[in-house]
Short mmCIF file of C-alpha atoms and ligand atoms in Angstrom, two decimals:
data_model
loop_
_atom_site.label_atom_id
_atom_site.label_comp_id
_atom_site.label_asym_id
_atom_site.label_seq_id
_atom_site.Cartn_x
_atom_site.Cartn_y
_atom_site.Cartn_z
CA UNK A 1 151.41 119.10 111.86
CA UNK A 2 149.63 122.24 113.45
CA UNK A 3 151.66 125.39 112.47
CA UNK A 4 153.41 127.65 115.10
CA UNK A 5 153.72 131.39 114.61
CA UNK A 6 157.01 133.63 115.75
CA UNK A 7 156.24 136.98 117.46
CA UNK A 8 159.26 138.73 115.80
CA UNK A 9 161.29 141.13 117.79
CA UNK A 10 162.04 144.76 116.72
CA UNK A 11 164.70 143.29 113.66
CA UNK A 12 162.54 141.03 112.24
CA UNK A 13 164.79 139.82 109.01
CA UNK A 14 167.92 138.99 111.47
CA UNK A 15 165.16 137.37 113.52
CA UNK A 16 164.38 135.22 110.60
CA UNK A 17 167.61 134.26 109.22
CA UNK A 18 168.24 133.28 113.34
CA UNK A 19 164.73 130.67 113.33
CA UNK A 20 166.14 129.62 110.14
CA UNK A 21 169.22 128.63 111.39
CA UNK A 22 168.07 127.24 114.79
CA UNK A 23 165.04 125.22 113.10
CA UNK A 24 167.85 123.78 111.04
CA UNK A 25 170.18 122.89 113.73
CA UNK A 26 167.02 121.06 115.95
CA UNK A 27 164.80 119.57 113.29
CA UNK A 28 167.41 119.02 110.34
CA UNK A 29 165.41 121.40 108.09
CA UNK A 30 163.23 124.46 108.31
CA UNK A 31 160.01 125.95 106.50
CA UNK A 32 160.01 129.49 107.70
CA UNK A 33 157.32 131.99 106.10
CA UNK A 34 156.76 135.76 106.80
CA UNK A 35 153.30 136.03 106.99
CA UNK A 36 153.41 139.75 108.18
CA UNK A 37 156.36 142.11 108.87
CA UNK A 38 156.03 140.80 112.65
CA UNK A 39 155.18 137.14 112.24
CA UNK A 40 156.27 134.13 110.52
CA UNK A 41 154.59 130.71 110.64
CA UNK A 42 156.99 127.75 110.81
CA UNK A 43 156.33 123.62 111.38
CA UNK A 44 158.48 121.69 113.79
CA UNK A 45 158.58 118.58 115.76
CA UNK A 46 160.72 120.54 118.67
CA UNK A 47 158.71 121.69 121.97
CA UNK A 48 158.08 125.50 121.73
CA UNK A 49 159.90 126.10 124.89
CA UNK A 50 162.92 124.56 123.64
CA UNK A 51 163.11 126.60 120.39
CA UNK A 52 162.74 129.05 122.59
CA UNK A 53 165.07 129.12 124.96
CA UNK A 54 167.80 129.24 122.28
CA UNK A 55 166.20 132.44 119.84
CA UNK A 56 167.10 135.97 120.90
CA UNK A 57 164.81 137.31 117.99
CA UNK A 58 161.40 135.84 118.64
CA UNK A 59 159.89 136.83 121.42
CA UNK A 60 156.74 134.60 121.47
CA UNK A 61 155.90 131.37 119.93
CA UNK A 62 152.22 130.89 119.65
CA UNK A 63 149.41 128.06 117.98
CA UNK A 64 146.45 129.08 115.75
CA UNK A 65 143.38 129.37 117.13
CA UNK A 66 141.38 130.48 114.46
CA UNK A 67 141.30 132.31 111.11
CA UNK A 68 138.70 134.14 108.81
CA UNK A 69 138.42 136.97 106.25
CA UNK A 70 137.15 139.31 108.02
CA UNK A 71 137.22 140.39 111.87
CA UNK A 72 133.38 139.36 113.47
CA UNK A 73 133.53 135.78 111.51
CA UNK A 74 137.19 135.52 113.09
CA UNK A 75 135.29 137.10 116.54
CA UNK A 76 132.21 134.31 115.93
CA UNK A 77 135.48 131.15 115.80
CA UNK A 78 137.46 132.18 118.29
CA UNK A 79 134.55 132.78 120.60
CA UNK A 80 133.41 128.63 120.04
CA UNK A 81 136.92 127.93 120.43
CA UNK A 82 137.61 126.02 123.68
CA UNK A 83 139.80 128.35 124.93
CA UNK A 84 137.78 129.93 127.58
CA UNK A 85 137.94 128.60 130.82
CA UNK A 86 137.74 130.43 134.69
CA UNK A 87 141.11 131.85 133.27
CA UNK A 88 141.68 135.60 132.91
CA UNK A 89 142.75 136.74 129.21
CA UNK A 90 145.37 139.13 128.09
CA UNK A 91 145.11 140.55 124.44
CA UNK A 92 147.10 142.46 121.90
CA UNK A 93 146.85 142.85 118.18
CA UNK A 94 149.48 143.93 115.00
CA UNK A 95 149.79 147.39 114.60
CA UNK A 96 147.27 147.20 111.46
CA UNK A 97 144.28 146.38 113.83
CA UNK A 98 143.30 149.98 115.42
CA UNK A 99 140.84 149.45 117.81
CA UNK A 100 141.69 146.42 119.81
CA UNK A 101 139.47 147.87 122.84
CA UNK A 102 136.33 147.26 120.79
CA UNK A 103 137.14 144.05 118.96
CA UNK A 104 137.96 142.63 122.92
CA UNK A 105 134.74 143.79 123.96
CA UNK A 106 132.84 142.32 120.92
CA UNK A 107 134.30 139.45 121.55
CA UNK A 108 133.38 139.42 125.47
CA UNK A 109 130.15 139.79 124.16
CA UNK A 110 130.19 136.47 121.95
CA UNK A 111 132.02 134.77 124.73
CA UNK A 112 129.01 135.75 127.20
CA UNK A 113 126.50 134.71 124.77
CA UNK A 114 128.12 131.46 124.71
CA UNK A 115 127.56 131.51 128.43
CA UNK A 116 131.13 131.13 129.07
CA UNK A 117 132.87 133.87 131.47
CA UNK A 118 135.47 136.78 129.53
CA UNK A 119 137.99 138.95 132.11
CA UNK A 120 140.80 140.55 129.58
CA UNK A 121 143.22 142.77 130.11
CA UNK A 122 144.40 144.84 126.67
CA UNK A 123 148.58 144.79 126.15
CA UNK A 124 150.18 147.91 124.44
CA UNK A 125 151.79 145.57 121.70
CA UNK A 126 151.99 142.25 119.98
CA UNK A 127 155.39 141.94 121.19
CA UNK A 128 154.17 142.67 125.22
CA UNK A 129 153.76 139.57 127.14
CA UNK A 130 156.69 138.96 129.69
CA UNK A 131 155.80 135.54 131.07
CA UNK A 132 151.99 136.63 132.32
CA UNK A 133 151.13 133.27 130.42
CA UNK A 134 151.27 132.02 134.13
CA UNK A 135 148.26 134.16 135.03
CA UNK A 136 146.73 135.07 132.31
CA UNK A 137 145.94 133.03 128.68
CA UNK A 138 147.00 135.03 125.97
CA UNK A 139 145.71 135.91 123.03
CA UNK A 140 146.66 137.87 119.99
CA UNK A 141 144.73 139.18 116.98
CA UNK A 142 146.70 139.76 113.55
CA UNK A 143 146.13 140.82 110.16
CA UNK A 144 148.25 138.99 107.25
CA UNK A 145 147.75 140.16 103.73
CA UNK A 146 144.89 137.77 102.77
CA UNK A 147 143.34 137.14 106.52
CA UNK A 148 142.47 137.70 110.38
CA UNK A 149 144.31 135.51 112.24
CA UNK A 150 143.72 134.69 116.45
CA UNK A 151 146.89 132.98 117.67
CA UNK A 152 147.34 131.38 121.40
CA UNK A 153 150.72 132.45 123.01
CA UNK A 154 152.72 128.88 123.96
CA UNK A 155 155.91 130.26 125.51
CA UNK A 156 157.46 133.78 125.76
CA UNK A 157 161.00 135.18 126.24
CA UNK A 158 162.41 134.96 129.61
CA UNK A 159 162.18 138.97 130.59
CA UNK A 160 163.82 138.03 133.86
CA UNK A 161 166.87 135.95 132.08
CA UNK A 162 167.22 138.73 129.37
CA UNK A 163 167.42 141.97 131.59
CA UNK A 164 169.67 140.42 133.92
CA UNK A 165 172.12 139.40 130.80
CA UNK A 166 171.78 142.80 129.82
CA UNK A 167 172.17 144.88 133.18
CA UNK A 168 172.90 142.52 135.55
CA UNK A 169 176.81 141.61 134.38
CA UNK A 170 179.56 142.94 136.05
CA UNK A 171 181.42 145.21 133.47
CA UNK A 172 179.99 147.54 131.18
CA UNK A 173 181.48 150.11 128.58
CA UNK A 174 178.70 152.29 126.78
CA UNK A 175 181.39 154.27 124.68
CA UNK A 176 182.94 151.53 122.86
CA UNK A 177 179.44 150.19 121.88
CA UNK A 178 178.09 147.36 123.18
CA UNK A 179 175.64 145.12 121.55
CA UNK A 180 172.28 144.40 123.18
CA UNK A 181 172.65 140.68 124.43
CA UNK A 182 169.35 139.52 121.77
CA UNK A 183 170.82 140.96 118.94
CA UNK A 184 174.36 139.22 119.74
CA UNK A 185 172.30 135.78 120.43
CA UNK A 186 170.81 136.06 117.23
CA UNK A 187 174.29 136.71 115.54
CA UNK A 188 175.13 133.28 117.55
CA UNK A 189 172.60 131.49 115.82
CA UNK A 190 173.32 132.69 112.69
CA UNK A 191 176.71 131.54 112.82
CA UNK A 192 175.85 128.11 114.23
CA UNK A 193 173.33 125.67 111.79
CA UNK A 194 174.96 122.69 113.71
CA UNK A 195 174.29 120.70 116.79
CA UNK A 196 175.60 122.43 119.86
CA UNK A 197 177.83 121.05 122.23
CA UNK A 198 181.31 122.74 124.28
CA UNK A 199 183.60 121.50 121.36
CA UNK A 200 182.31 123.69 119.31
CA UNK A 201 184.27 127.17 119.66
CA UNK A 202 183.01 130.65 118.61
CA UNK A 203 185.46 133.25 118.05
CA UNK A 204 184.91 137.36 118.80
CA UNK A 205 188.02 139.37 117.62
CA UNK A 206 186.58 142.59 118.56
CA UNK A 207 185.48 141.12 121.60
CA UNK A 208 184.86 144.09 124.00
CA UNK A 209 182.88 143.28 126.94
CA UNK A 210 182.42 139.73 125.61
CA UNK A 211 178.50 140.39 124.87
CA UNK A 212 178.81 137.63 122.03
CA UNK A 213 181.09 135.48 123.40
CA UNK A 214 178.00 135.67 126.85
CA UNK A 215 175.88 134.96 124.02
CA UNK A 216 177.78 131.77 123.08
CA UNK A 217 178.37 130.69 126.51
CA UNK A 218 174.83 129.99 127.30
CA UNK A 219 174.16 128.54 124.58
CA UNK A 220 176.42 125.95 125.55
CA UNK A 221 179.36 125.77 123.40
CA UNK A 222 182.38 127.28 124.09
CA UNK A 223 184.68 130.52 123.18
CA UNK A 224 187.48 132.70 122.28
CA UNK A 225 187.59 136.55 122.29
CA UNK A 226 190.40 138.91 122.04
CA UNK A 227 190.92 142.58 121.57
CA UNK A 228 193.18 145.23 120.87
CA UNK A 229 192.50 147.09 124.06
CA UNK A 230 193.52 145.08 127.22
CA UNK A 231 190.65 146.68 129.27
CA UNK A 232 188.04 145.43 126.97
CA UNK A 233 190.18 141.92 127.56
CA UNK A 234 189.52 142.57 131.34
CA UNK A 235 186.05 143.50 130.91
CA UNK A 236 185.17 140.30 129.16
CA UNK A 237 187.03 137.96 130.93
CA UNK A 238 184.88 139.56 134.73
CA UNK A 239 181.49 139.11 132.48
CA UNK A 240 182.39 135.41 130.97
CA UNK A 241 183.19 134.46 134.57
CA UNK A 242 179.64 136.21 136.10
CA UNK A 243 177.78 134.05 132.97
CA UNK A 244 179.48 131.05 133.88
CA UNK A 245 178.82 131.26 137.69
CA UNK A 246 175.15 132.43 137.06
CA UNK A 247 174.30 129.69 134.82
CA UNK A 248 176.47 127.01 135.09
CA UNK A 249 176.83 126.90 131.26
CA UNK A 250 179.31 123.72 130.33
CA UNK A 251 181.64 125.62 127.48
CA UNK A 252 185.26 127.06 128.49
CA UNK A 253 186.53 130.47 127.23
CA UNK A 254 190.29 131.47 126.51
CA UNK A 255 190.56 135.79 126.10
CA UNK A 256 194.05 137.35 124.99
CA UNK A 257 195.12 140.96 124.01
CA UNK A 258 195.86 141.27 120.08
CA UNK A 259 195.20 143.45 117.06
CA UNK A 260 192.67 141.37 115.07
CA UNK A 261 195.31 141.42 111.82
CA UNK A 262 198.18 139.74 114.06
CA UNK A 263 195.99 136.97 115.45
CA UNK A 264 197.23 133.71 114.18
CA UNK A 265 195.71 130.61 113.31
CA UNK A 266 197.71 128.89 116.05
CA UNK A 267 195.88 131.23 118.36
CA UNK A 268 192.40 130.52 117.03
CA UNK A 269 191.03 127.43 116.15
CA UNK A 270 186.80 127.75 115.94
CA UNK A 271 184.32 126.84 114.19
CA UNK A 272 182.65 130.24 113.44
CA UNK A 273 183.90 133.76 113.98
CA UNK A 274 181.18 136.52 115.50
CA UNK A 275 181.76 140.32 115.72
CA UNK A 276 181.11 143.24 115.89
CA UNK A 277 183.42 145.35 114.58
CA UNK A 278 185.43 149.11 115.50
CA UNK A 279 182.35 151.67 114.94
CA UNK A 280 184.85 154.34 114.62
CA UNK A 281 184.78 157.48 117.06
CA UNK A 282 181.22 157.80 119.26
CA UNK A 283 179.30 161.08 117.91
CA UNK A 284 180.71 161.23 114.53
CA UNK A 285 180.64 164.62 113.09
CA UNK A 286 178.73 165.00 109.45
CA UNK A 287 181.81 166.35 108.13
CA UNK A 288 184.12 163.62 109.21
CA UNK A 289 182.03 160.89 107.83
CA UNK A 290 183.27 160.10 104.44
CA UNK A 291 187.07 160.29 105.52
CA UNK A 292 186.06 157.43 108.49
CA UNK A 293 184.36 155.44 105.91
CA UNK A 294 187.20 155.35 103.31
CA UNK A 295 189.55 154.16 106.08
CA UNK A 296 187.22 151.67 107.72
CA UNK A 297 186.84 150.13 104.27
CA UNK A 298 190.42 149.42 103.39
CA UNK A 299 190.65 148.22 107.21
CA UNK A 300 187.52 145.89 106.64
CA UNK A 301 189.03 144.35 103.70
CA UNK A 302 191.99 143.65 105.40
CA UNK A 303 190.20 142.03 108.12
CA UNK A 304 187.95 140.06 105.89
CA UNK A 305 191.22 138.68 103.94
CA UNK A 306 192.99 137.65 107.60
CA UNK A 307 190.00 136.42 109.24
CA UNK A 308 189.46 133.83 106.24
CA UNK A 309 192.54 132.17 106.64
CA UNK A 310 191.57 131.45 110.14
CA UNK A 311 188.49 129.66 108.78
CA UNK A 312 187.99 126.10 107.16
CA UNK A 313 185.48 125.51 104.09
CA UNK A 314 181.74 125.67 105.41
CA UNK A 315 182.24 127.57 108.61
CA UNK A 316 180.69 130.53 108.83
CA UNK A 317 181.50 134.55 109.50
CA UNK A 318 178.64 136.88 111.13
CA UNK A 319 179.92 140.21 111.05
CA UNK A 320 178.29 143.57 112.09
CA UNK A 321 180.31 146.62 110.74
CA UNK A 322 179.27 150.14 110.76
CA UNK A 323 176.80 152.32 108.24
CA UNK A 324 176.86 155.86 108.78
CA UNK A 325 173.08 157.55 108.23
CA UNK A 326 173.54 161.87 108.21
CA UNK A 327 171.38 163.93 106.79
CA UNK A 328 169.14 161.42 104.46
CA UNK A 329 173.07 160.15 103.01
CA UNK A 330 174.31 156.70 104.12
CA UNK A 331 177.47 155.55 103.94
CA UNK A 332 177.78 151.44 104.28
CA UNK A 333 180.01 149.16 103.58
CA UNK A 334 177.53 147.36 101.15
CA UNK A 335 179.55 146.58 98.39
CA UNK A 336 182.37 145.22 100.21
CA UNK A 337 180.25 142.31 101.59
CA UNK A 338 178.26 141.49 98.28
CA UNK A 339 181.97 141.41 96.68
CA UNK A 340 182.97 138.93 99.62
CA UNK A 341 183.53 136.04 97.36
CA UNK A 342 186.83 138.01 95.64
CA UNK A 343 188.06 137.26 100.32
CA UNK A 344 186.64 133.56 99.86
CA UNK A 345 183.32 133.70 101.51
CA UNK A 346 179.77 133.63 100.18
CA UNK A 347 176.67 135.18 101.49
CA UNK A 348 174.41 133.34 102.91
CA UNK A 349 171.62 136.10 103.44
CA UNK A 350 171.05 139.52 102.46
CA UNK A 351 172.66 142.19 104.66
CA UNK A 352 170.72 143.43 107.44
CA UNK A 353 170.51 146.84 109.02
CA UNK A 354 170.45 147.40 112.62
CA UNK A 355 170.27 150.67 114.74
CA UNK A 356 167.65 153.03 116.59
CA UNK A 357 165.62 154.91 114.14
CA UNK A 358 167.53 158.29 114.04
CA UNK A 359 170.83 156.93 114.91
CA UNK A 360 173.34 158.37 112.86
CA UNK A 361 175.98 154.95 113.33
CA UNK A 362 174.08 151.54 112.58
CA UNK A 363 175.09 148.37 112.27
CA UNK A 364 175.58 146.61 108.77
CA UNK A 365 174.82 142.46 110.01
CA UNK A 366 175.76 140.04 107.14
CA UNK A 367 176.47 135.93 107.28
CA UNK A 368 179.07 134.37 105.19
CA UNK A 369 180.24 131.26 104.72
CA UNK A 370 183.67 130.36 103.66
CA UNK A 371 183.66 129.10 100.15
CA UNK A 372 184.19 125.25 99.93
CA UNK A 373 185.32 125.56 95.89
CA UNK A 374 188.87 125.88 96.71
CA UNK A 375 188.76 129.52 95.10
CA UNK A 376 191.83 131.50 95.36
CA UNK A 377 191.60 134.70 97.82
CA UNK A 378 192.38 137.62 95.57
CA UNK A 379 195.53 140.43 96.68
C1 SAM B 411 182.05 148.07 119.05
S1 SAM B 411 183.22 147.43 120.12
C2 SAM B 411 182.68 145.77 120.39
C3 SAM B 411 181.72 145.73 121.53
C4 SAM B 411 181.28 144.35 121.90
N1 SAM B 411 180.50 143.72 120.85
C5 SAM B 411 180.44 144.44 123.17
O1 SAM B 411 179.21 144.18 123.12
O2 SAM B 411 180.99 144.79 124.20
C6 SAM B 411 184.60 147.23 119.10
C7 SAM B 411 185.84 146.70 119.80
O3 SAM B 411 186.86 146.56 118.81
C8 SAM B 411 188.11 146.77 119.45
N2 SAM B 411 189.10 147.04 118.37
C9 SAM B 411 189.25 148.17 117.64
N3 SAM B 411 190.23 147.99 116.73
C10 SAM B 411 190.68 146.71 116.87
C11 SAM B 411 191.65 145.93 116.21
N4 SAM B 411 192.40 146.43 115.23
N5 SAM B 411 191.85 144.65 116.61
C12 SAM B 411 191.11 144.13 117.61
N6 SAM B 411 190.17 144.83 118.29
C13 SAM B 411 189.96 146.10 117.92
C14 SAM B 411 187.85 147.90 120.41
O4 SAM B 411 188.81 147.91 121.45
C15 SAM B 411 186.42 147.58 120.89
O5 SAM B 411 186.48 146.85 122.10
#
């Protein structure tokens, strides 16, 4: 089986763990390899445009062309290749190839002495594409650690599908935090290893807006959120409609008002729980910072201990909770997840930090699975 390669988006472990999972869930097994902090190669039997349509975190899948050890033999290959046809050519490289102008041109030269016409365009990233495959071929150029690698984009993200997810729905709240509709999808995935259908039900407690429970929607199974805050209960229910109506996605949703510690297991019967969690206030003083944190742990734990009784053996809990960066200090909630076997859960991956560069509240992302041992949850 030929390889395939993932164009990773801009959190490439979450968007791991998430091929992982959805590799799993359509080919009964996975084999995914970083190759580069932006790329990992996989195999599967699944047509690229169906693994596609599910990931949030990959944002192209493409097939080798060629690969050498240094950058003219990989220019000599790729220029025999059969790739080049009447068809105009759009090219990008990693960020570790510097002059992608000249190694496009050298290759237009190798092309032409081939006798075979070269019209490229240069893209500002590996990660630019946004469905030009329909005009253009595309091509990409990266280094790994031992080799130069050309890889032929198969399928991209839907640009059009994701921006309207994003902006298009009808509510929005920017002050209570909202997650961006990929990085919800991939928490989705993360929570889901098996087969999708609308009996499977993904609960949000903190559900806000309803980005996840969007997220869940169109991936066809089906959802609970609640809240504490009624409006945020309002706000989802408007956007789960919009998703529904604009995709004609075959899960149902049920959305109630409650504090996530009251919820009852009568309420809530699903077969994975996905949140994002209170972030405390929006533009957190310094100086207020450790108090916050001390309160949002014991509230955390208390969460973590309610939330597991909801859950049966196996099923899984994504989670993203707050870490607090000031000053070159960060204050996570770190240990409380890699002590989540004393709440009756195990980790499935490392934690995983999300959040703008300079942002001084980031997200904490972790995936646990309720423990199947029959281990006592500790007081
Ligand atoms: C960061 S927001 C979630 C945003 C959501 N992921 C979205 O994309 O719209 C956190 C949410 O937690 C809710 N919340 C805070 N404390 C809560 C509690 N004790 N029980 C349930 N919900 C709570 C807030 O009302 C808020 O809507």
């Amino acid at each position: 089986m030929t390889p395939s390669y993932a164009i990773l988006g801009t959190t490439p472990n979450l968007s791991i763990l998430e091929l992982q999972t959805v590799l799993t869930r359509l080919d009964g097994h996975q084999n995914v390899v970083s190759i580069s902090p932006q790329i990992a190669r996989f195999d599967s039997s699944t047509d690229p445009a169906v693994i596609m349509s599910q990931l949030g975190g990959t944002v192209k899948i493409a097939a080798p062309v060629a690969s050498a050890p240094s950058l003219p033999e990989l220019i000599e290959l790729v220029a025999k290749s059969e790739l080049f046809t009447q068809k105009a050519f759009a090219v990008s490289a990693s960020a570790e190839i510097d002059d992608l102008k000249s190694l496009a041109s050298s290759l237009k030269q190798a092309v032409q002495a081939r006798g075979h016409r070269f019209r490229f365009r240069l893209l500002s990233s590996l990660q630019e594409s946004s469905g030009i495959t329909t005009r253009y071929e595309e091509i990409s150029f990266v280094k790994t650690d031992s080799h130069y690698l050309c890889l032929h984009t198969l399928t991209v993200q839907s640009l059009q599908k994701w921006t309207n997810k994003d902006f298009g729905r009808p509510k929005s709240d920017p002050h209570s935090g909202m997650l961006p509709p990929k990085v919800a999808r991939m928490m989705v995935n993360c929570a889901l290893p098996q087969p999708l259908s609308p009996e499977i039900v993904v609960y949000d407690p903190f559900c806000g807006t309803g980005t996840i429970l969007n997220e869940a929607l169109d991936l066809g199974v089906s959802v609970i959120g609640s809240d504490i805050d009624s409006k945020a209960v309002a706000f989802a229910t408007h956007n789960t409609a919009w998703l529904k109506d604009s995709y004609q996605v075959p899960g149902s949703s049920k959305l109630f008002v409650s504090d996530v510690l009251e919820v009852t297991p009568k309420q809530v019967q699903a077969d994975a729980i996905v949140f994002e969690g209170y972030l405390g206030p929006p533009n957190i003083k310094p100086e207020k910072i450790a108090n916050y944190h001390k309160g949002l742990k014991k509230f955390y734990i208390g969460v973590i201990k309610h939330l597991a009784q909801l859950q049966k053996p196996g099923q899984r809990l994504v989670m993203a909770i707050p870490e607090y960066h000031s000053f070159g200090q960060v204050k996570s909630f770190h240990d409380l997840i890699d002590s989540s076997e004393k709440y009756g859960y195990t980790q499935v991956a490392k934690a995983i930090t999300y959040g703008r560069a300079h942002a001084t509240v980031k997200r904490t992302i972790s995936v646990l699975q309720k423990q199947s041992d029959g281990r006592k949850i500790s007081s």
